[in-house]
Coordinates of C-alpha atoms and ligand atoms in Angstrom, one line a residue:
M29 CA 10.3 4.3 22.1
N30 CA 11.3 2.9 18.8
E31 CA 10.9 -0.8 19.6
L32 CA 8.0 -1.6 17.4
I33 CA 9.3 -0.1 14.3
A34 CA 12.4 -2.2 14.7
Q35 CA 10.6 -5.4 15.4
S36 CA 10.8 -8.0 12.7
I37 CA 8.0 -10.6 12.2
R38 CA 8.0 -13.8 10.3
R39 CA 7.1 -13.6 6.6
S40 CA 3.4 -13.7 6.0
V41 CA 1.4 -16.9 5.8
W42 CA 0.4 -17.5 2.1
H43 CA -3.3 -17.0 2.8
G44 CA -3.2 -13.9 4.9
W45 CA -1.2 -11.5 6.9
G46 CA 2.1 -11.9 9.1
D47 CA 2.4 -14.4 11.9
P48 CA -1.1 -15.8 12.7
S49 CA 0.0 -16.3 16.3
A50 CA 0.2 -12.5 16.7
R51 CA -3.5 -12.1 15.7
R52 CA -5.6 -10.5 18.4
P53 CA -9.2 -11.6 17.8
L54 CA -11.9 -9.0 17.5
S55 CA -13.6 -8.5 20.9
D56 CA -17.2 -9.7 21.5
Q57 CA -18.3 -6.0 21.6
G58 CA -16.5 -5.6 18.1
W59 CA -18.5 -8.6 16.8
E60 CA -21.7 -7.3 18.3
E61 CA -21.1 -4.1 16.2
L62 CA -20.4 -5.9 13.1
V63 CA -23.5 -8.1 13.6
R64 CA -25.5 -4.8 14.2
Q65 CA -24.0 -2.8 11.4
V66 CA -23.6 -5.2 8.5
G67 CA -25.4 -8.3 9.7
A68 CA -22.2 -10.4 9.9
D69 CA -22.7 -13.9 11.2
R70 CA -19.9 -15.1 13.5
T71 CA -21.2 -18.7 13.3
V72 CA -20.4 -18.8 9.7
V73 CA -16.8 -20.2 9.4
N74 CA -15.0 -20.3 6.1
P75 CA -11.3 -21.1 6.7
P76 CA -8.7 -21.2 3.8
V77 CA -8.3 -24.4 2.1
P78 CA -5.2 -26.5 3.0
I79 CA -2.3 -25.6 0.8
E80 CA -2.2 -29.0 -0.8
E81 CA -5.6 -28.2 -2.3
V82 CA -4.6 -25.0 -4.0
Q83 CA -4.9 -25.7 -7.8
L84 CA -1.7 -25.2 -9.6
Q85 CA -0.8 -25.6 -13.2
P86 CA 2.2 -27.8 -13.8
S87 CA 5.3 -25.6 -14.0
R88 CA 6.0 -24.6 -17.6
L89 CA 9.6 -24.0 -17.0
D90 CA 11.5 -26.7 -18.8
S91 CA 14.6 -28.3 -17.2
P92 CA 17.3 -26.7 -19.3
V93 CA 16.0 -23.2 -18.3
L94 CA 15.7 -24.3 -14.7
A95 CA 19.2 -25.6 -14.8
A96 CA 20.6 -22.4 -16.4
L97 CA 18.8 -20.3 -13.6
A98 CA 20.2 -22.6 -11.0
D99 CA 23.8 -22.1 -12.5
V100 CA 23.3 -18.3 -12.0
V101 CA 21.8 -18.2 -8.4
G102 CA 22.8 -21.6 -7.0
P103 CA 20.4 -24.7 -6.9
D104 CA 19.2 -23.8 -3.4
H105 CA 17.8 -20.6 -4.7
V106 CA 15.5 -21.8 -7.6
H107 CA 12.2 -23.1 -6.3
A108 CA 9.5 -24.8 -8.4
D109 CA 7.8 -26.6 -5.5
R110 CA 4.2 -25.9 -4.2
P111 CA 4.9 -23.9 -1.1
W112 CA 7.0 -21.4 -2.8
R113 CA 4.8 -21.1 -5.9
V114 CA 1.7 -20.6 -3.7
E115 CA 3.4 -18.1 -1.3
H116 CA 4.2 -16.1 -4.5
A117 CA 0.8 -16.3 -6.2
G118 CA -0.3 -12.8 -5.3
G119 CA -0.1 -10.0 -2.9
K120 CA -2.3 -9.0 0.0
S121 CA -5.3 -7.4 -1.6
Y122 CA -8.8 -8.9 -1.0
P123 CA -9.1 -10.6 -4.4
D124 CA -5.5 -12.0 -4.1
L125 CA -6.2 -13.5 -0.7
H126 CA -9.7 -14.6 -1.6
R127 CA -8.4 -16.5 -4.6
L128 CA -5.9 -18.2 -2.7
R129 CA -8.0 -19.1 0.3
T130 CA -10.5 -20.8 -2.1
G131 CA -7.7 -22.9 -3.7
D132 CA -7.3 -20.8 -7.0
G133 CA -3.5 -20.7 -7.6
S134 CA -3.9 -19.4 -11.2
Q135 CA -1.7 -16.4 -10.5
A136 CA 1.3 -18.6 -9.2
P137 CA 4.5 -18.3 -11.1
D138 CA 6.2 -21.3 -12.7
A139 CA 9.1 -21.0 -10.3
V140 CA 10.6 -18.5 -7.8
V141 CA 14.2 -17.4 -8.2
V142 CA 16.1 -15.8 -5.4
P143 CA 19.2 -13.9 -6.5
G144 CA 21.9 -12.9 -4.2
S145 CA 23.5 -9.9 -6.0
A146 CA 22.8 -7.3 -8.6
A147 CA 25.1 -9.2 -11.0
Q148 CA 22.9 -12.3 -10.6
V149 CA 19.8 -10.3 -11.2
A150 CA 21.3 -9.1 -14.5
E151 CA 22.1 -12.6 -15.5
V152 CA 18.7 -13.8 -14.7
L153 CA 17.1 -11.1 -16.8
R154 CA 19.4 -11.9 -19.7
L155 CA 18.5 -15.6 -19.5
C156 CA 14.8 -14.7 -19.2
A157 CA 14.8 -12.5 -22.3
E158 CA 16.6 -15.1 -24.2
H159 CA 14.1 -17.8 -23.4
R160 CA 11.0 -15.5 -23.4
V161 CA 10.3 -16.0 -19.7
A162 CA 8.4 -13.2 -17.9
V163 CA 9.9 -11.8 -14.6
V164 CA 7.7 -10.5 -11.7
P165 CA 10.0 -8.6 -9.3
F166 CA 8.9 -9.4 -5.7
G167 CA 9.8 -7.6 -2.4
G168 CA 7.6 -8.2 0.5
G169 CA 4.6 -9.3 -1.6
T170 CA 2.4 -6.8 0.2
S171 CA 1.0 -5.2 -3.0
V172 CA -2.7 -4.5 -2.7
V173 CA -3.3 -3.5 -6.3
G174 CA -2.5 -6.9 -8.0
G175 CA 1.1 -5.9 -8.5
V176 CA 2.9 -9.3 -8.0
G177 CA 0.6 -11.9 -9.4
A178 CA 1.9 -13.9 -12.4
G179 CA -1.1 -13.2 -14.6
A180 CA -4.0 -15.4 -15.2
E181 CA -3.8 -17.9 -18.1
V182 CA -6.2 -16.1 -20.5
S183 CA -7.4 -12.6 -20.5
G184 CA -7.8 -9.7 -22.9
P185 CA -9.9 -9.4 -26.0
D186 CA -7.5 -11.2 -28.2
G187 CA -7.6 -14.2 -25.8
V188 CA -3.8 -14.1 -25.4
S189 CA -2.8 -13.0 -21.8
A190 CA 0.3 -11.2 -20.8
R191 CA 1.4 -14.6 -19.4
G192 CA 0.5 -16.4 -22.7
R193 CA 3.0 -14.3 -24.6
H194 CA 5.8 -15.8 -22.7
R195 CA 6.9 -19.4 -22.3
A196 CA 6.7 -19.2 -18.5
V197 CA 6.7 -16.7 -15.6
I198 CA 9.3 -16.5 -12.8
T199 CA 8.9 -14.5 -9.7
L200 CA 12.2 -12.8 -8.8
D201 CA 12.2 -12.6 -4.9
L202 CA 14.8 -10.0 -3.7
R203 CA 14.8 -11.2 -0.1
R204 CA 18.6 -11.9 -0.3
L205 CA 19.5 -8.4 -1.3
T206 CA 20.0 -7.2 2.3
R207 CA 23.3 -5.3 2.4
V208 CA 23.5 -2.0 4.0
V209 CA 25.8 -0.4 1.3
A210 CA 26.7 2.8 3.0
V211 CA 25.4 5.0 5.9
D212 CA 26.7 8.6 5.8
P213 CA 25.7 10.4 9.0
T214 CA 27.4 13.5 7.8
S215 CA 25.1 13.9 4.7
R216 CA 22.3 12.0 6.5
L217 CA 22.1 9.6 3.7
A218 CA 21.8 5.8 3.5
T219 CA 22.3 3.4 0.5
L220 CA 20.5 0.2 1.1
E221 CA 19.8 -2.9 -0.9
A222 CA 16.3 -3.6 -2.1
G223 CA 15.3 -6.7 -0.1
L224 CA 15.6 -5.2 3.4
R225 CA 12.3 -5.0 5.1
G226 CA 11.0 -2.2 7.1
P227 CA 12.2 -3.4 10.6
E228 CA 15.6 -4.5 9.2
I229 CA 16.2 -1.0 7.7
E230 CA 15.6 0.6 11.2
Q231 CA 17.8 -2.0 12.9
A232 CA 20.6 -1.0 10.5
L233 CA 20.0 2.7 11.1
H234 CA 19.3 3.0 14.7
P235 CA 23.0 2.4 15.8
H236 CA 23.9 5.5 13.7
G237 CA 21.3 7.5 15.5
L238 CA 19.2 7.6 12.3
T239 CA 15.9 6.5 11.0
L240 CA 14.3 6.2 7.6
G241 CA 11.1 7.5 9.1
H242 CA 9.0 5.6 6.6
Y243 CA 6.4 3.3 8.2
P244 CA 3.5 2.2 5.9
Q245 CA 1.0 0.0 7.8
S246 CA 2.8 -2.9 6.0
H247 CA 6.1 -1.8 7.3
Q248 CA 6.9 -5.2 9.1
E249 CA 6.7 -7.0 5.7
A250 CA 7.3 -4.6 2.9
T251 CA 10.8 -4.0 1.5
F252 CA 12.9 -1.0 0.6
G253 CA 12.8 -1.8 -3.1
G254 CA 9.1 -2.2 -2.9
Y255 CA 8.7 1.3 -1.3
V256 CA 10.7 2.8 -4.1
A257 CA 9.1 0.7 -6.9
T258 CA 5.5 1.8 -5.6
R259 CA 6.2 5.5 -4.4
S260 CA 4.8 4.5 -1.0
A261 CA 3.8 6.8 1.7
G262 CA 4.2 5.8 5.5
Q263 CA 2.2 6.7 8.5
A264 CA 4.6 9.4 9.3
S265 CA 5.1 10.8 5.9
T266 CA 3.4 14.1 6.5
G267 CA 6.5 14.8 8.5
Y268 CA 9.3 12.7 7.0
G269 CA 8.1 12.8 3.4
R270 CA 7.0 10.1 0.9
V271 CA 9.6 7.8 -0.5
D272 CA 9.6 9.8 -3.8
E273 CA 10.4 12.9 -1.7
I274 CA 13.4 11.2 0.1
V275 CA 15.0 9.1 -2.5
L276 CA 18.0 10.6 -4.1
G277 CA 19.5 7.8 -6.2
A278 CA 19.0 4.2 -7.4
R279 CA 20.6 1.3 -9.2
V280 CA 18.4 -0.4 -11.5
V281 CA 19.1 -3.6 -13.4
T282 CA 17.2 -3.7 -16.8
P283 CA 17.3 -6.2 -19.5
R284 CA 19.4 -3.7 -21.5
G285 CA 22.0 -3.1 -18.8
E286 CA 22.2 -1.2 -15.4
L287 CA 21.0 2.3 -14.9
V288 CA 22.8 4.2 -12.2
L289 CA 20.6 7.3 -11.4
G290 CA 21.3 10.3 -9.1
G291 CA 22.8 9.9 -5.7
R292 CA 25.9 11.9 -6.4
A293 CA 24.5 15.4 -5.4
P294 CA 21.6 16.7 -3.3
A295 CA 20.2 18.3 -6.4
S296 CA 20.9 18.6 -10.1
A297 CA 20.0 20.4 -13.2
A298 CA 21.5 17.7 -15.4
G299 CA 18.4 17.2 -17.6
P300 CA 15.1 15.7 -16.6
R301 CA 15.2 13.6 -13.4
L302 CA 15.3 10.1 -14.9
L303 CA 15.3 8.7 -11.3
D304 CA 11.5 9.7 -11.3
L305 CA 10.9 7.2 -14.1
V306 CA 11.9 4.3 -11.9
V307 CA 10.4 5.5 -8.7
G308 CA 6.9 4.1 -9.1
S309 CA 7.7 1.9 -12.0
E310 CA 6.4 -1.3 -10.3
G311 CA 8.8 -3.7 -11.6
T312 CA 8.0 -3.0 -15.3
L313 CA 11.2 -1.1 -16.3
G314 CA 13.9 -2.8 -14.3
V315 CA 14.8 -4.3 -11.0
I316 CA 15.8 -1.8 -8.3
T317 CA 18.7 -3.5 -6.5
E318 CA 19.6 -0.5 -4.2
A319 CA 18.6 3.1 -3.6
T320 CA 20.1 6.0 -1.8
V321 CA 17.6 7.9 0.5
R322 CA 17.7 10.8 3.0
V323 CA 17.5 9.7 6.5
A324 CA 16.6 11.6 9.6
P325 CA 17.9 11.7 13.1
L326 CA 16.3 9.0 15.3
P327 CA 13.7 10.8 17.3
T328 CA 14.3 10.9 21.2
V329 CA 11.2 13.0 21.9
K330 CA 7.7 12.3 21.0
R331 CA 4.5 14.0 21.7
H332 CA 0.8 12.8 21.1
A333 CA -2.3 14.7 20.8
A334 CA -6.0 14.0 19.8
W335 CA -8.7 16.4 18.8
F336 CA -12.5 16.1 18.3
F337 CA -14.2 18.3 15.5
P338 CA -18.0 18.8 15.1
T339 CA -17.7 17.5 11.5
F340 CA -15.3 16.1 9.1
D341 CA -15.6 19.2 6.9
A342 CA -14.7 21.4 9.8
A343 CA -11.8 19.2 10.6
T344 CA -10.4 19.2 7.0
E345 CA -10.8 23.0 7.0
A346 CA -8.8 23.1 10.3
L347 CA -6.0 21.0 8.8
R348 CA -5.8 23.2 5.7
T349 CA -5.5 26.3 8.0
L350 CA -2.8 24.5 10.1
V351 CA -0.6 23.5 7.1
H352 CA -1.0 27.0 5.5
S353 CA -0.1 28.6 8.8
V354 CA 2.9 26.5 9.8
G355 CA 4.2 25.3 6.5
H356 CA 4.8 21.8 5.7
G357 CA 8.0 21.6 7.9
G358 CA 5.9 22.8 11.0
M359 CA 3.3 20.0 10.6
P360 CA 3.0 17.0 13.0
D361 CA 4.7 14.0 11.5
V362 CA 1.6 11.8 11.8
C363 CA -1.6 13.5 10.8
R364 CA -4.7 11.2 10.7
L365 CA -8.2 12.5 10.6
S366 CA -11.1 10.1 10.7
D367 CA -14.4 11.1 9.1
E368 CA -17.5 10.8 11.2
D369 CA -18.1 7.1 10.3
E370 CA -14.6 6.0 10.9
T371 CA -14.5 7.9 14.3
R372 CA -17.8 6.2 15.4
V373 CA -16.6 2.7 14.3
N374 CA -13.1 2.9 15.7
L375 CA -14.1 4.3 19.1
T376 CA -16.9 1.8 19.4
L377 CA -14.6 -1.0 18.6
A378 CA -12.0 0.4 21.0
G379 CA -14.1 -0.8 24.1
A380 CA -15.2 1.2 27.1
A381 CA -12.7 4.0 26.7
G382 CA -13.7 4.7 23.2
R383 CA -17.4 4.7 24.0
R384 CA -16.8 7.1 26.9
L385 CA -15.2 9.5 24.3
L386 CA -18.3 9.3 22.1
R387 CA -20.5 10.0 25.1
Y388 CA -18.3 13.0 26.0
A389 CA -18.6 14.4 22.5
A390 CA -22.4 14.0 22.7
L391 CA -22.6 15.9 26.0
R392 CA -20.7 18.6 24.2
G393 CA -23.3 18.8 21.5
T394 CA -21.3 16.8 19.0
A395 CA -23.4 13.7 17.9
A396 CA -21.0 12.6 15.1
P397 CA -17.5 13.8 15.9
S398 CA -14.5 13.6 13.6
L399 CA -11.3 12.5 15.4
L400 CA -7.9 13.9 14.6
V401 CA -4.7 12.0 15.8
L402 CA -1.4 13.8 15.7
V403 CA 2.1 12.7 16.6
W404 CA 5.3 15.0 16.7
E405 CA 8.7 13.5 16.7
G406 CA 12.2 15.1 17.1
T407 CA 15.4 15.2 19.1
D408 CA 14.8 18.7 20.6
G409 CA 12.2 18.7 23.3
G410 CA 11.7 22.5 23.1
E411 CA 11.2 22.4 19.3
V412 CA 8.7 19.6 19.4
R413 CA 6.7 21.3 22.3
H414 CA 6.7 24.5 20.2
R415 CA 5.3 22.8 17.1
R416 CA 2.6 21.1 19.2
A417 CA 1.7 24.3 21.1
V418 CA 1.3 26.3 17.8
A419 CA -0.8 23.5 16.3
G420 CA -2.9 23.4 19.4
R421 CA -3.7 27.1 19.2
I422 CA -4.7 26.9 15.6
L423 CA -6.8 23.8 15.9
S424 CA -8.6 25.3 18.9
R425 CA -9.4 28.5 17.0
C426 CA -10.7 26.2 14.2
G427 CA -13.3 24.7 16.5
G428 CA -11.4 21.6 17.7
R429 CA -11.7 20.3 21.3
R430 CA -8.6 18.6 22.8
L431 CA -8.8 15.1 24.0
P432 CA -6.2 13.2 26.2
G433 CA -3.0 12.3 24.3
E434 CA -3.6 8.7 25.3
V435 CA -6.0 8.5 22.4
A436 CA -3.2 9.0 19.9
R437 CA -0.8 6.8 21.9
A438 CA -3.5 4.0 21.7
W439 CA -3.5 4.4 17.9
E440 CA 0.3 4.2 17.8
R441 CA 0.4 1.0 19.9
T442 CA -1.9 -0.9 17.3
R443 CA -0.5 0.9 14.2
F444 CA 0.5 -2.4 12.5
S445 CA -2.2 -4.7 13.7
G446 CA -5.0 -3.9 11.5
P447 CA -4.2 -6.3 8.7
Y448 CA -4.7 -9.2 11.0
L449 CA -8.3 -8.2 11.6
R450 CA -9.1 -8.6 7.9
D451 CA -7.9 -12.4 8.0
E452 CA -10.4 -12.9 10.9
L453 CA -13.2 -11.2 8.9
M454 CA -12.6 -13.2 5.9
D455 CA -12.7 -16.3 8.0
H456 CA -16.4 -15.4 8.6
R457 CA -17.2 -14.4 5.1
V458 CA -16.9 -10.6 5.6
L459 CA -15.5 -8.6 2.8
A460 CA -13.1 -5.9 4.1
E461 CA -10.9 -3.8 1.7
T462 CA -9.3 -0.4 1.5
L463 CA -8.5 2.0 -1.3
E464 CA -7.2 5.5 -1.5
T465 CA -6.9 8.7 -3.4
A466 CA -5.9 12.3 -3.1
T467 CA -6.9 15.7 -4.3
T468 CA -6.5 19.4 -3.8
W469 CA -8.1 21.2 -0.7
D470 CA -10.7 22.9 -2.9
N471 CA -12.0 19.5 -4.1
L472 CA -11.5 17.3 -1.0
R473 CA -15.1 17.5 0.3
S474 CA -16.7 16.7 -3.0
L475 CA -14.4 13.9 -3.7
H476 CA -14.9 12.5 -0.2
A477 CA -18.7 12.6 -0.7
A478 CA -18.7 11.1 -4.3
V479 CA -16.4 8.1 -3.4
T480 CA -18.3 7.4 -0.2
T481 CA -21.6 7.4 -2.0
A482 CA -20.2 5.2 -4.8
I483 CA -18.7 2.6 -2.5
R484 CA -22.0 2.4 -0.3
S485 CA -24.3 2.2 -3.4
A486 CA -22.2 -0.6 -4.9
L487 CA -22.2 -2.6 -1.6
E488 CA -25.7 -2.0 -0.5
V489 CA -27.5 -4.1 -3.0
E490 CA -29.7 -7.2 -2.3
G491 CA -30.4 -5.9 1.2
R492 CA -26.8 -5.9 2.1
R493 CA -25.5 -3.3 4.6
A494 CA -22.0 -1.8 4.7
I495 CA -19.6 0.2 6.8
V496 CA -17.8 2.8 4.6
M497 CA -15.4 4.9 6.4
C498 CA -12.5 7.2 5.5
H499 CA -9.6 9.1 7.0
V500 CA -7.2 11.7 5.8
S501 CA -3.7 9.9 6.0
H502 CA -1.4 12.6 4.6
V503 CA -1.5 16.3 4.5
Y504 CA 0.1 18.6 2.0
A505 CA 0.2 22.3 1.5
A506 CA -2.0 21.8 -1.7
G507 CA -4.2 19.1 -0.4
A508 CA -4.6 15.7 1.3
S509 CA -5.2 12.0 0.8
L510 CA -8.4 10.1 1.5
Y511 CA -8.1 6.5 2.7
Y512 CA -11.2 4.4 2.6
T513 CA -12.1 1.2 4.4
F514 CA -15.3 -0.7 3.7
I515 CA -16.8 -3.8 5.2
S516 CA -19.8 -5.8 4.3
T517 CA -20.9 -9.5 4.2
E518 CA -19.7 -11.4 1.2
A519 CA -22.1 -11.9 -1.7
A520 CA -22.5 -15.2 -3.4
D521 CA -19.7 -14.3 -5.8
P522 CA -17.3 -12.2 -3.6
L523 CA -14.9 -11.4 -6.5
A524 CA -17.8 -10.0 -8.6
Q525 CA -18.8 -8.1 -5.5
W526 CA -15.4 -6.7 -5.0
R527 CA -15.1 -5.8 -8.7
S528 CA -18.3 -3.9 -8.7
V529 CA -17.3 -1.9 -5.7
K530 CA -13.8 -1.2 -7.0
T531 CA -15.1 -0.1 -10.4
A532 CA -17.8 2.1 -8.8
A533 CA -15.0 3.7 -6.5
C534 CA -12.5 4.2 -9.3
D535 CA -15.1 5.6 -11.5
A536 CA -16.0 8.2 -8.8
I537 CA -12.4 9.0 -8.1
V538 CA -11.7 9.7 -11.8
G539 CA -15.1 11.6 -12.2
A540 CA -14.6 13.7 -9.1
G541 CA -11.0 14.7 -10.1
G542 CA -8.9 12.7 -7.6
T543 CA -5.8 10.7 -8.4
I544 CA -6.4 7.0 -9.0
T545 CA -3.9 6.2 -6.3
H546 CA -2.1 8.3 -3.6
H547 CA 0.2 5.6 -2.4
H548 CA -1.0 1.9 -3.2
A549 CA 0.3 2.2 -6.8
V550 CA -1.3 1.0 -10.1
G551 CA -0.7 -2.7 -10.5
T552 CA -3.4 -4.5 -12.5
D553 CA -6.3 -3.0 -10.5
H554 CA -5.8 0.7 -11.5
R555 CA -4.1 0.0 -14.9
A556 CA -7.4 0.7 -16.9
Y557 CA -7.6 4.1 -15.3
L558 CA -4.1 5.3 -15.7
A559 CA -4.7 6.8 -19.2
A560 CA -7.5 9.0 -17.7
E561 CA -4.9 10.4 -15.5
I562 CA -1.8 10.8 -17.8
G563 CA -3.4 10.8 -21.2
P564 CA -2.8 8.5 -24.1
L565 CA 0.4 10.5 -24.8
G566 CA 1.7 9.8 -21.3
V567 CA 0.9 6.1 -21.7
G568 CA 2.7 6.1 -25.0
L569 CA 5.7 7.7 -23.3
L570 CA 5.8 5.1 -20.6
Q571 CA 5.6 2.3 -23.1
A572 CA 8.4 3.9 -25.2
V573 CA 10.6 3.9 -22.1
K574 CA 9.6 0.2 -21.5
D575 CA 10.4 -0.7 -25.1
Q576 CA 13.9 0.9 -24.7
L577 CA 14.8 -0.8 -21.4
D578 CA 12.8 -4.1 -21.8
P579 CA 12.4 -4.8 -25.6
A580 CA 11.2 -8.3 -25.0
G581 CA 8.5 -7.0 -22.6
I582 CA 9.5 -9.6 -19.9
L583 CA 9.3 -7.3 -16.9
N584 CA 6.0 -7.6 -14.9
P585 CA 3.7 -7.8 -17.9
G586 CA 0.2 -6.7 -17.3
K587 CA 1.0 -4.2 -14.6
L588 CA 1.0 -0.4 -14.6
I589 CA 1.0 0.3 -18.2
P590 CA -2.4 0.0 -20.0
D591 CA -2.7 -1.9 -23.1
P592 CA -2.7 0.1 -26.3
P593 CA -6.0 1.7 -27.3
G594 CA -8.4 -0.9 -28.9
S595 CA -7.0 -3.8 -27.0
A596 CA -7.7 -2.5 -23.4
P597 CA -9.4 -5.2 -21.3
D598 CA -13.0 -4.2 -20.8
S599 CA -12.7 -3.2 -17.2
A600 CA -12.6 0.6 -17.5
P601 CA -16.1 2.1 -17.3
D602 CA -17.6 4.0 -20.2
R603 CA -17.1 7.3 -18.6
V604 CA -13.4 6.8 -18.1
R605 CA -12.9 5.4 -21.6
D606 CA -14.7 8.5 -22.9
R607 CA -12.3 10.8 -21.1
V608 CA -9.4 9.0 -22.5
R609 CA -10.8 9.2 -26.0
D610 CA -11.5 12.9 -25.5
A611 CA -8.0 13.5 -24.2
A612 CA -6.6 11.6 -27.2
R613 CA -8.7 13.9 -29.5
A614 CA -7.5 16.9 -27.8
E615 CA -3.8 15.8 -28.2
A616 CA -4.4 15.1 -31.9
Ligands
FAD706 C1 -1.8 -4.3 5.3 C2 -1.2 -3.4 4.3 C3 -0.9 -2.0 4.6 C4 -0.3 -1.3 3.7 N1 -0.1 0.1 4.0 C5 0.5 0.9 3.1 C6 0.8 2.2 3.5 O1 0.6 2.7 4.6 N2 1.4 3.0 2.6 C7 1.8 2.5 1.4 O2 2.3 3.2 0.6 N3 1.4 1.3 1.0 C8 0.9 0.4 1.8 N4 0.5 -0.9 1.5 C9 0.8 -1.3 0.1 C10 2.3 -2.0 0.0 O3 2.7 -2.4 1.2 C11 3.3 -1.0 -0.6 O4 2.9 -0.8 -2.0 C12 4.8 -1.6 -0.4 O5 5.6 -0.4 -0.8 C13 5.0 -2.6 -1.3 O6 6.3 -3.2 -0.9 P1 6.7 -4.6 -1.1 O7 8.2 -4.8 -0.8 O8 5.8 -5.5 -0.4 O9 6.5 -4.8 -2.6 P2 5.7 -6.0 -3.5 O10 4.4 -6.0 -3.1 O11 6.6 -7.2 -3.4 O12 5.9 -5.4 -5.0 C14 5.0 -4.1 -5.3 C15 5.3 -3.8 -6.7 O13 6.7 -3.3 -6.8 C16 7.5 -4.2 -7.7 N5 8.7 -4.4 -6.9 C17 9.0 -4.8 -5.7 N6 10.3 -4.7 -5.4 C18 10.9 -4.3 -6.5 C19 12.3 -4.0 -6.8 N7 13.3 -4.1 -6.0 N8 12.5 -3.6 -8.1 C20 11.5 -3.2 -9.0 N9 10.3 -3.6 -8.7 C21 9.9 -4.0 -7.5 C22 6.7 -5.4 -7.7 O14 6.9 -6.0 -9.0 C23 5.3 -4.9 -7.7 O15 4.8 -4.4 -8.9 C24 0.0 -1.8 2.4 C25 -0.2 -3.1 2.1 C26 -0.9 -3.9 3.0 C27 -1.1 -5.4 2.6

């Protein structure tokens, strides 16, 4: 039952996702749909350039610094060669992959350093601060918000990039920090080093009858430290909790010394919870070397259910009723509600069985249904059955129509395979990207409409057509998240096309009162919008913490924290800048 979540895969290829041999090509039927809906052309083939053709600047790290780094971590763990630099030249967002596939290695670091202990991390940071070398912490490299690039050579109104302020940039790859420091079944806690990837965490916990219960779609590649650094949420986080809800403590190496935060008690009133400053700090304040998290009993019982609703609005209302009736603890562990467009696309691509379901809905008078997939996990069959039965009664009262549980099992079997599909689409000049937000129940429908319209309008220019679809991925007592996928044919300048859609979507999110990110984090892509969410005073506070912990500003420059007013890169739309200015005036 738990095989898939404990199954390791090889590290991703530099130009795409995971192990290419595990790719399952899109079916002929799927291609027909893409041709019909967005005008994709399967005969257009656009593979990535060979790695030798990726353009790299000569490494700027001079020999004495390289030698000093090698003294700290060992010569086998400092890499300035092409494959290592290219593999660390970005994360897995569409722009990161597009750049690399077309031979643009401008985001590559000057070298990759792979420390083997927290003490080595500390020494590397000391050396880098002394020599003005920037450091990009790197876990699984699955960032989809520009979180792990080394920074382009020149950007910003003063013509000096974050990179340009430093003599060089290294990536600090944490793959060797893989110790299971402690597992405490009595308190149901585990302390793990940062470099463990999702399946390795499960492999370590399963013999103790425990699980982390944290399975982002990137689970097979992402690391424990990356989860904590980005405040991630997994597919089952409605039940098990987001990472920020389960983390109890962390050790963080900063250029000013080590922070040891929390971990000694289940709760505390010893001042503000400083741990929250590093959870979501995206490598800008320190390097998380280990963390302590709540773990859960490994489930032995699992139940699946799927429901159709006549509309997305009716279905979101049903979910709100469900969470308010049963409380957060009574919710299904996985709760995934597709809007009408996503339901139609997913069921059409699922082949004959999916299309039968659409016909079944139509016969019942639902031309454009909304599909809800639910999974309950636990160790007590009676308790799991009870939660499912209660939910069933409520969803039925709210107008839902029950479908075979196999629909949810089919989702679960392919839960980690979606990212491979994007690689195939990019091979045929099809743009495919995701973004996400969250809001309160009272605002969910208008946010959904505003962002859908914004993405569609930005994509559907020059006669281009688009698929814009969305699902609720996480449910809370106060609201829910919205996760968008959009697909269209690439324009002549795909990066400009991506930027225009991203800007339109972020503008709509901010304008309609959503959070700029529910779980993907801020990175570079959302940085210009952070001030609209936390205000200039909030940005100043973050910067003050950074100045305290990282006075030389070497840690992940250009990520998370916006530039000071007046020097912000010109990427935030006017409406957002106006809001920031208004907030600053109000604070003054
Ligand atoms: C296909 C796909 C699916 C995804 N699905 C989800 C999802 O379901 N839920 C979700 O939340 N996210 C998802 N993501 C985003 C991403 O996987 C998460 O943000 C993840 O937590 C990043 O982990 P990582 O180890 O890959 O971190 P990286 O990408 O290596 O780094 C992310 C950020 O954290 C910093 N960082 C990494 N490790 C450390 C450390 N030890 N100390 C300090 N800073 C560090 C980096 O500098 C960077 O700023 C997905 C991404 C992809 C490509």
